């Protein structure tokens, strides 16, 4: 079974530039998550989709971050404009029907460096 | 709101000695709890999960954890550390939205070092 695919693996941009990350979840997984992991911290949920609807985006900085999940499959996360504090690993995860009894599967992440 | 506290940011053990990584949780209802492991430059991997069945949970690679409601703890243990266990470990609790969906709330992580 293919895992969660993310691209790119690494990205370096200058502050105030824009960047986009892509995630392809495991086939059939209805729930998709984007997490931000700053160095030395645990992952923090940015946004959670159930199919193509947003379940939770309470910690997404909506003035600069946006995410979409068209057709309930792939998802993109965009930052525009980027700030230095956005330097982090952005993790995508998916689960079949939510994580209370199941498991979330994580991609390898995209490491963003803003200079 | 649900939360987890990992009591040690770094733990160092010698190969072949026991491992104990401590986690306390806060939840207003019966939680689901997980331990995830993150090796350098690799994705997060589920070690084990507690979902209100047996309180002693066995996971992969010889790890286990015991859910203790009276102590609000979910400590991770392994009888004998191996060099390959060196990684960062996250204790995780779910927050329930009231339906089938939940979100994972991560602790700050414990970095485990294994000395030869």
PDB file of N, CA and C in Angstrom, chain A residues 9-10 31 33 35 37 40-45 48 50 55-56 58-59 89 91 97-109 111, chain B residues 29-32 34 36 38 41-46 49-52 88 90 94-97 99-109:
ATOM      1  N   UNK A   9      10.323  17.856  -0.941  1.00  0.00           N
ATOM      2  CA  UNK A   9      10.885  17.452   0.350  1.00  0.00           C
ATOM      3  C   UNK A   9      11.531  18.624   1.056  1.00  0.00           C
ATOM      4  N   UNK A  10      12.141  19.502   0.272  1.00  0.00           N
ATOM      5  CA  UNK A  10      12.833  20.660   0.838  1.00  0.00           C
ATOM      6  C   UNK A  10      12.518  21.890  -0.020  1.00  0.00           C
ATOM      7  N   UNK A  31     -10.044  11.487   5.798  1.00  0.00           N
ATOM      8  CA  UNK A  31      -9.552  12.578   6.654  1.00  0.00           C
ATOM      9  C   UNK A  31      -8.115  12.921   6.285  1.00  0.00           C
ATOM     10  N   UNK A  33      -4.907  15.779   7.184  1.00  0.00           N
ATOM     11  CA  UNK A  33      -4.415  16.768   8.144  1.00  0.00           C
ATOM     12  C   UNK A  33      -3.149  17.429   7.601  1.00  0.00           C
ATOM     13  N   UNK A  35      -0.013  19.479   9.412  1.00  0.00           N
ATOM     14  CA  UNK A  35       0.609  19.863  10.675  1.00  0.00           C
ATOM     15  C   UNK A  35       1.858  20.699  10.386  1.00  0.00           C
ATOM     16  N   UNK A  37       5.497  21.547  12.160  1.00  0.00           N
ATOM     17  CA  UNK A  37       6.414  21.126  13.221  1.00  0.00           C
ATOM     18  C   UNK A  37       7.631  22.039  13.214  1.00  0.00           C
ATOM     19  N   UNK A  40      12.247  21.376  17.451  1.00  0.00           N
ATOM     20  CA  UNK A  40      12.220  21.249  18.901  1.00  0.00           C
ATOM     21  C   UNK A  40      10.835  21.214  19.510  1.00  0.00           C
ATOM     22  N   UNK A  41       9.812  21.231  18.673  1.00  0.00           N
ATOM     23  CA  UNK A  41       8.434  21.209  19.172  1.00  0.00           C
ATOM     24  C   UNK A  41       7.667  20.032  18.575  1.00  0.00           C
ATOM     25  N   UNK A  42       6.533  19.722  19.182  1.00  0.00           N
ATOM     26  CA  UNK A  42       5.659  18.717  18.611  1.00  0.00           C
ATOM     27  C   UNK A  42       4.841  19.294  17.477  1.00  0.00           C
ATOM     28  N   UNK A  43       4.360  18.450  16.586  1.00  0.00           N
ATOM     29  CA  UNK A  43       3.535  18.938  15.481  1.00  0.00           C
ATOM     30  C   UNK A  43       2.275  19.642  15.983  1.00  0.00           C
ATOM     31  N   UNK A  44       1.902  20.716  15.284  1.00  0.00           N
ATOM     32  CA  UNK A  44       0.708  21.482  15.611  1.00  0.00           C
ATOM     33  C   UNK A  44      -0.235  21.435  14.429  1.00  0.00           C
ATOM     34  N   UNK A  45      -1.501  21.092  14.689  1.00  0.00           N
ATOM     35  CA  UNK A  45      -2.472  20.985  13.595  1.00  0.00           C
ATOM     36  C   UNK A  45      -2.756  22.355  13.012  1.00  0.00           C
ATOM     37  N   UNK A  48      -7.651  20.511   9.207  1.00  0.00           N
ATOM     38  CA  UNK A  48      -8.121  19.139   9.049  1.00  0.00           C
ATOM     39  C   UNK A  48      -9.312  19.127   8.102  1.00  0.00           C
ATOM     40  N   UNK A  50     -12.309  16.706   6.203  1.00  0.00           N
ATOM     41  CA  UNK A  50     -13.055  15.461   6.122  1.00  0.00           C
ATOM     42  C   UNK A  50     -13.649  15.472   4.720  1.00  0.00           C
ATOM     43  N   UNK A  55     -12.857  20.624   8.746  1.00  0.00           N
ATOM     44  CA  UNK A  55     -13.351  20.284  10.071  1.00  0.00           C
ATOM     45  C   UNK A  55     -12.800  21.254  11.113  1.00  0.00           C
ATOM     46  N   UNK A  56     -11.530  21.600  10.967  1.00  0.00           N
ATOM     47  CA  UNK A  56     -10.882  22.454  11.965  1.00  0.00           C
ATOM     48  C   UNK A  56      -9.768  23.236  11.291  1.00  0.00           C
ATOM     49  N   UNK A  58      -8.768  26.209  13.093  1.00  0.00           N
ATOM     50  CA  UNK A  58      -8.688  27.238  14.127  1.00  0.00           C
ATOM     51  C   UNK A  58      -7.269  27.750  14.352  1.00  0.00           C
ATOM     52  N   UNK A  59      -6.247  26.944  14.018  1.00  0.00           N
ATOM     53  CA  UNK A  59      -4.873  27.382  14.235  1.00  0.00           C
ATOM     54  C   UNK A  59      -4.170  27.715  12.922  1.00  0.00           C
ATOM     55  N   UNK A  89       8.888  22.111   9.454  1.00  0.00           N
ATOM     56  CA  UNK A  89       8.531  20.962   8.614  1.00  0.00           C
ATOM     57  C   UNK A  89       7.012  20.904   8.552  1.00  0.00           C
ATOM     58  N   UNK A  91       3.891  18.710   7.736  1.00  0.00           N
ATOM     59  CA  UNK A  91       3.543  17.291   7.661  1.00  0.00           C
ATOM     60  C   UNK A  91       2.103  17.140   7.189  1.00  0.00           C
ATOM     61  N   UNK A  97     -10.977   7.152   8.733  1.00  0.00           N
ATOM     62  CA  UNK A  97     -12.231   7.774   9.167  1.00  0.00           C
ATOM     63  C   UNK A  97     -12.065   8.498  10.490  1.00  0.00           C
ATOM     64  N   UNK A  98     -10.880   9.105  10.688  1.00  0.00           N
ATOM     65  CA  UNK A  98     -10.685   9.783  11.964  1.00  0.00           C
ATOM     66  C   UNK A  98      -9.861   8.917  12.889  1.00  0.00           C
ATOM     67  N   UNK A  99      -9.253   9.512  13.871  1.00  0.00           N
ATOM     68  CA  UNK A  99      -8.193   8.838  14.607  1.00  0.00           C
ATOM     69  C   UNK A  99      -8.600   8.331  15.984  1.00  0.00           C
ATOM     70  N   UNK A 100      -9.889   8.351  16.336  1.00  0.00           N
ATOM     71  CA  UNK A 100     -10.216   7.904  17.684  1.00  0.00           C
ATOM     72  C   UNK A 100      -9.862   6.420  17.858  1.00  0.00           C
ATOM     73  N   UNK A 101     -10.166   5.643  16.876  1.00  0.00           N
ATOM     74  CA  UNK A 101      -9.834   4.222  16.974  1.00  0.00           C
ATOM     75  C   UNK A 101      -8.864   3.776  15.901  1.00  0.00           C
ATOM     76  N   UNK A 102      -8.652   4.631  14.936  1.00  0.00           N
ATOM     77  CA  UNK A 102      -7.768   4.240  13.843  1.00  0.00           C
ATOM     78  C   UNK A 102      -6.407   4.866  13.974  1.00  0.00           C
ATOM     79  N   UNK A 103      -5.719   4.962  12.899  1.00  0.00           N
ATOM     80  CA  UNK A 103      -4.362   5.445  12.889  1.00  0.00           C
ATOM     81  C   UNK A 103      -4.219   6.515  11.819  1.00  0.00           C
ATOM     82  N   UNK A 104      -3.435   7.525  12.129  1.00  0.00           N
ATOM     83  CA  UNK A 104      -3.086   8.512  11.129  1.00  0.00           C
ATOM     84  C   UNK A 104      -1.740   8.134  10.532  1.00  0.00           C
ATOM     85  N   UNK A 105      -1.641   8.194   9.227  1.00  0.00           N
ATOM     86  CA  UNK A 105      -0.406   7.878   8.517  1.00  0.00           C
ATOM     87  C   UNK A 105       0.210   9.184   8.036  1.00  0.00           C
ATOM     88  N   UNK A 106       1.475   9.351   8.331  1.00  0.00           N
ATOM     89  CA  UNK A 106       2.152  10.611   8.032  1.00  0.00           C
ATOM     90  C   UNK A 106       3.076  10.472   6.831  1.00  0.00           C
ATOM     91  N   UNK A 107       3.154  11.534   6.052  1.00  0.00           N
ATOM     92  CA  UNK A 107       4.175  11.642   5.025  1.00  0.00           C
ATOM     93  C   UNK A 107       5.496  12.056   5.642  1.00  0.00           C
ATOM     94  N   UNK A 108       6.530  12.129   4.791  1.00  0.00           N
ATOM     95  CA  UNK A 108       7.859  12.476   5.291  1.00  0.00           C
ATOM     96  C   UNK A 108       8.026  13.965   5.536  1.00  0.00           C
ATOM     97  N   UNK A 109       7.097  14.744   5.047  1.00  0.00           N
ATOM     98  CA  UNK A 109       7.141  16.161   5.340  1.00  0.00           C
ATOM     99  C   UNK A 109       7.892  16.980   4.313  1.00  0.00           C
ATOM    100  N   UNK A 111      10.375  20.246   4.392  1.00  0.00           N
ATOM    101  CA  UNK A 111      11.153  21.147   5.257  1.00  0.00           C
ATOM    102  C   UNK A 111      11.281  22.493   4.572  1.00  0.00           C
TER     103      UNK A 111
ATOM    104  N   UNK B  29     -12.873  13.603  28.959  1.00  0.00           N
ATOM    105  CA  UNK B  29     -13.606  12.376  28.719  1.00  0.00           C
ATOM    106  C   UNK B  29     -12.591  11.266  28.505  1.00  0.00           C
ATOM    107  N   UNK B  30     -13.048  10.065  28.309  1.00  0.00           N
ATOM    108  CA  UNK B  30     -12.133   8.945  28.122  1.00  0.00           C
ATOM    109  C   UNK B  30     -11.377   9.109  26.811  1.00  0.00           C
ATOM    110  N   UNK B  31     -10.095   9.305  26.882  1.00  0.00           N
ATOM    111  CA  UNK B  31      -9.350   9.646  25.672  1.00  0.00           C
ATOM    112  C   UNK B  31      -8.858   8.422  24.902  1.00  0.00           C
ATOM    113  N   UNK B  32      -8.459   8.654  23.677  1.00  0.00           N
ATOM    114  CA  UNK B  32      -7.591   7.732  22.961  1.00  0.00           C
ATOM    115  C   UNK B  32      -6.194   8.316  23.048  1.00  0.00           C
ATOM    116  N   UNK B  34      -1.901   7.735  22.100  1.00  0.00           N
ATOM    117  CA  UNK B  34      -0.979   7.114  21.159  1.00  0.00           C
ATOM    118  C   UNK B  34       0.465   7.498  21.522  1.00  0.00           C
ATOM    119  N   UNK B  36       3.864   7.981  19.089  1.00  0.00           N
ATOM    120  CA  UNK B  36       4.454   7.986  17.758  1.00  0.00           C
ATOM    121  C   UNK B  36       5.961   8.147  17.901  1.00  0.00           C
ATOM    122  N   UNK B  38       9.579   9.261  15.726  1.00  0.00           N
ATOM    123  CA  UNK B  38      10.077   9.980  14.554  1.00  0.00           C
ATOM    124  C   UNK B  38      11.584   9.811  14.486  1.00  0.00           C
ATOM    125  N   UNK B  41      14.828  12.460   9.633  1.00  0.00           N
ATOM    126  CA  UNK B  41      14.505  12.516   8.201  1.00  0.00           C
ATOM    127  C   UNK B  41      13.500  11.448   7.768  1.00  0.00           C
ATOM    128  N   UNK B  42      12.702  10.988   8.712  1.00  0.00           N
ATOM    129  CA  UNK B  42      11.652  10.031   8.369  1.00  0.00           C
ATOM    130  C   UNK B  42      10.323  10.512   8.919  1.00  0.00           C
ATOM    131  N   UNK B  43       9.254   9.955   8.385  1.00  0.00           N
ATOM    132  CA  UNK B  43       7.921  10.341   8.840  1.00  0.00           C
ATOM    133  C   UNK B  43       7.597   9.779  10.206  1.00  0.00           C
ATOM    134  N   UNK B  44       6.565  10.314  10.816  1.00  0.00           N
ATOM    135  CA  UNK B  44       6.081   9.813  12.094  1.00  0.00           C
ATOM    136  C   UNK B  44       5.468   8.436  11.908  1.00  0.00           C
ATOM    137  N   UNK B  45       5.777   7.544  12.843  1.00  0.00           N
ATOM    138  CA  UNK B  45       5.268   6.181  12.770  1.00  0.00           C
ATOM    139  C   UNK B  45       4.565   5.841  14.073  1.00  0.00           C
ATOM    140  N   UNK B  46       3.402   5.208  13.967  1.00  0.00           N
ATOM    141  CA  UNK B  46       2.665   4.811  15.152  1.00  0.00           C
ATOM    142  C   UNK B  46       3.361   3.649  15.845  1.00  0.00           C
ATOM    143  N   UNK B  49      -1.282   2.239  20.446  1.00  0.00           N
ATOM    144  CA  UNK B  49      -2.435   3.081  20.728  1.00  0.00           C
ATOM    145  C   UNK B  49      -3.303   2.451  21.816  1.00  0.00           C
ATOM    146  N   UNK B  50      -3.922   3.302  22.615  1.00  0.00           N
ATOM    147  CA  UNK B  50      -4.901   2.897  23.611  1.00  0.00           C
ATOM    148  C   UNK B  50      -6.239   3.507  23.221  1.00  0.00           C
ATOM    149  N   UNK B  51      -7.257   2.630  23.098  1.00  0.00           N
ATOM    150  CA  UNK B  51      -8.578   3.133  22.700  1.00  0.00           C
ATOM    151  C   UNK B  51      -9.671   2.529  23.564  1.00  0.00           C
ATOM    152  N   UNK B  52      -9.442   2.471  24.881  1.00  0.00           N
ATOM    153  CA  UNK B  52     -10.407   2.036  25.899  1.00  0.00           C
ATOM    154  C   UNK B  52     -10.603   0.532  25.959  1.00  0.00           C
ATOM    155  N   UNK B  88      13.003  10.485  18.270  1.00  0.00           N
ATOM    156  CA  UNK B  88      12.142  11.339  19.076  1.00  0.00           C
ATOM    157  C   UNK B  88      10.784  10.666  19.210  1.00  0.00           C
ATOM    158  N   UNK B  90       6.750  10.916  20.594  1.00  0.00           N
ATOM    159  CA  UNK B  90       5.669  11.849  20.891  1.00  0.00           C
ATOM    160  C   UNK B  90       4.486  11.109  21.504  1.00  0.00           C
ATOM    161  N   UNK B  94      -6.249  12.357  21.563  1.00  0.00           N
ATOM    162  CA  UNK B  94      -7.212  12.831  20.573  1.00  0.00           C
ATOM    163  C   UNK B  94      -8.155  13.839  21.219  1.00  0.00           C
ATOM    164  N   UNK B  95      -8.602  14.769  20.403  1.00  0.00           N
ATOM    165  CA  UNK B  95      -9.669  15.686  20.799  1.00  0.00           C
ATOM    166  C   UNK B  95     -10.877  15.370  19.948  1.00  0.00           C
ATOM    167  N   UNK B  96     -11.986  15.131  20.601  1.00  0.00           N
ATOM    168  CA  UNK B  96     -13.175  14.659  19.916  1.00  0.00           C
ATOM    169  C   UNK B  96     -14.039  15.825  19.473  1.00  0.00           C
ATOM    170  N   UNK B  97     -14.423  15.820  18.191  1.00  0.00           N
ATOM    171  CA  UNK B  97     -15.335  16.840  17.690  1.00  0.00           C
ATOM    172  C   UNK B  97     -16.789  16.443  17.864  1.00  0.00           C
ATOM    173  N   UNK B  99     -18.113  13.684  16.518  1.00  0.00           N
ATOM    174  CA  UNK B  99     -18.530  12.761  15.470  1.00  0.00           C
ATOM    175  C   UNK B  99     -17.466  11.724  15.241  1.00  0.00           C
ATOM    176  N   UNK B 100     -17.308  11.353  14.016  1.00  0.00           N
ATOM    177  CA  UNK B 100     -16.310  10.341  13.709  1.00  0.00           C
ATOM    178  C   UNK B 100     -14.919  10.925  13.606  1.00  0.00           C
ATOM    179  N   UNK B 101     -14.839  12.231  13.469  1.00  0.00           N
ATOM    180  CA  UNK B 101     -13.529  12.829  13.252  1.00  0.00           C
ATOM    181  C   UNK B 101     -12.942  13.298  14.568  1.00  0.00           C
ATOM    182  N   UNK B 102     -11.638  13.251  14.647  1.00  0.00           N
ATOM    183  CA  UNK B 102     -10.910  13.730  15.801  1.00  0.00           C
ATOM    184  C   UNK B 102      -9.621  14.346  15.312  1.00  0.00           C
ATOM    185  N   UNK B 103      -8.967  15.100  16.197  1.00  0.00           N
ATOM    186  CA  UNK B 103      -7.651  15.570  15.836  1.00  0.00           C
ATOM    187  C   UNK B 103      -6.653  15.084  16.860  1.00  0.00           C
ATOM    188  N   UNK B 104      -5.412  14.947  16.426  1.00  0.00           N
ATOM    189  CA  UNK B 104      -4.323  14.511  17.275  1.00  0.00           C
ATOM    190  C   UNK B 104      -3.659  15.720  17.908  1.00  0.00           C
ATOM    191  N   UNK B 105      -3.486  15.673  19.219  1.00  0.00           N
ATOM    192  CA  UNK B 105      -2.787  16.734  19.931  1.00  0.00           C
ATOM    193  C   UNK B 105      -1.484  16.147  20.455  1.00  0.00           C
ATOM    194  N   UNK B 106      -0.377  16.702  19.972  1.00  0.00           N
ATOM    195  CA  UNK B 106       0.944  16.153  20.264  1.00  0.00           C
ATOM    196  C   UNK B 106       1.554  16.795  21.498  1.00  0.00           C
ATOM    197  N   UNK B 107       2.327  15.995  22.227  1.00  0.00           N
ATOM    198  CA  UNK B 107       3.210  16.538  23.240  1.00  0.00           C
ATOM    199  C   UNK B 107       4.427  17.168  22.593  1.00  0.00           C
ATOM    200  N   UNK B 108       5.319  17.687  23.411  1.00  0.00           N
ATOM    201  CA  UNK B 108       6.492  18.392  22.893  1.00  0.00           C
ATOM    202  C   UNK B 108       7.622  17.451  22.507  1.00  0.00           C
ATOM    203  N   UNK B 109       7.472  16.173  22.814  1.00  0.00           N
ATOM    204  CA  UNK B 109       8.454  15.188  22.368  1.00  0.00           C
ATOM    205  C   UNK B 109       9.525  14.888  23.403  1.00  0.00           C
TER     206      UNK B 109
END
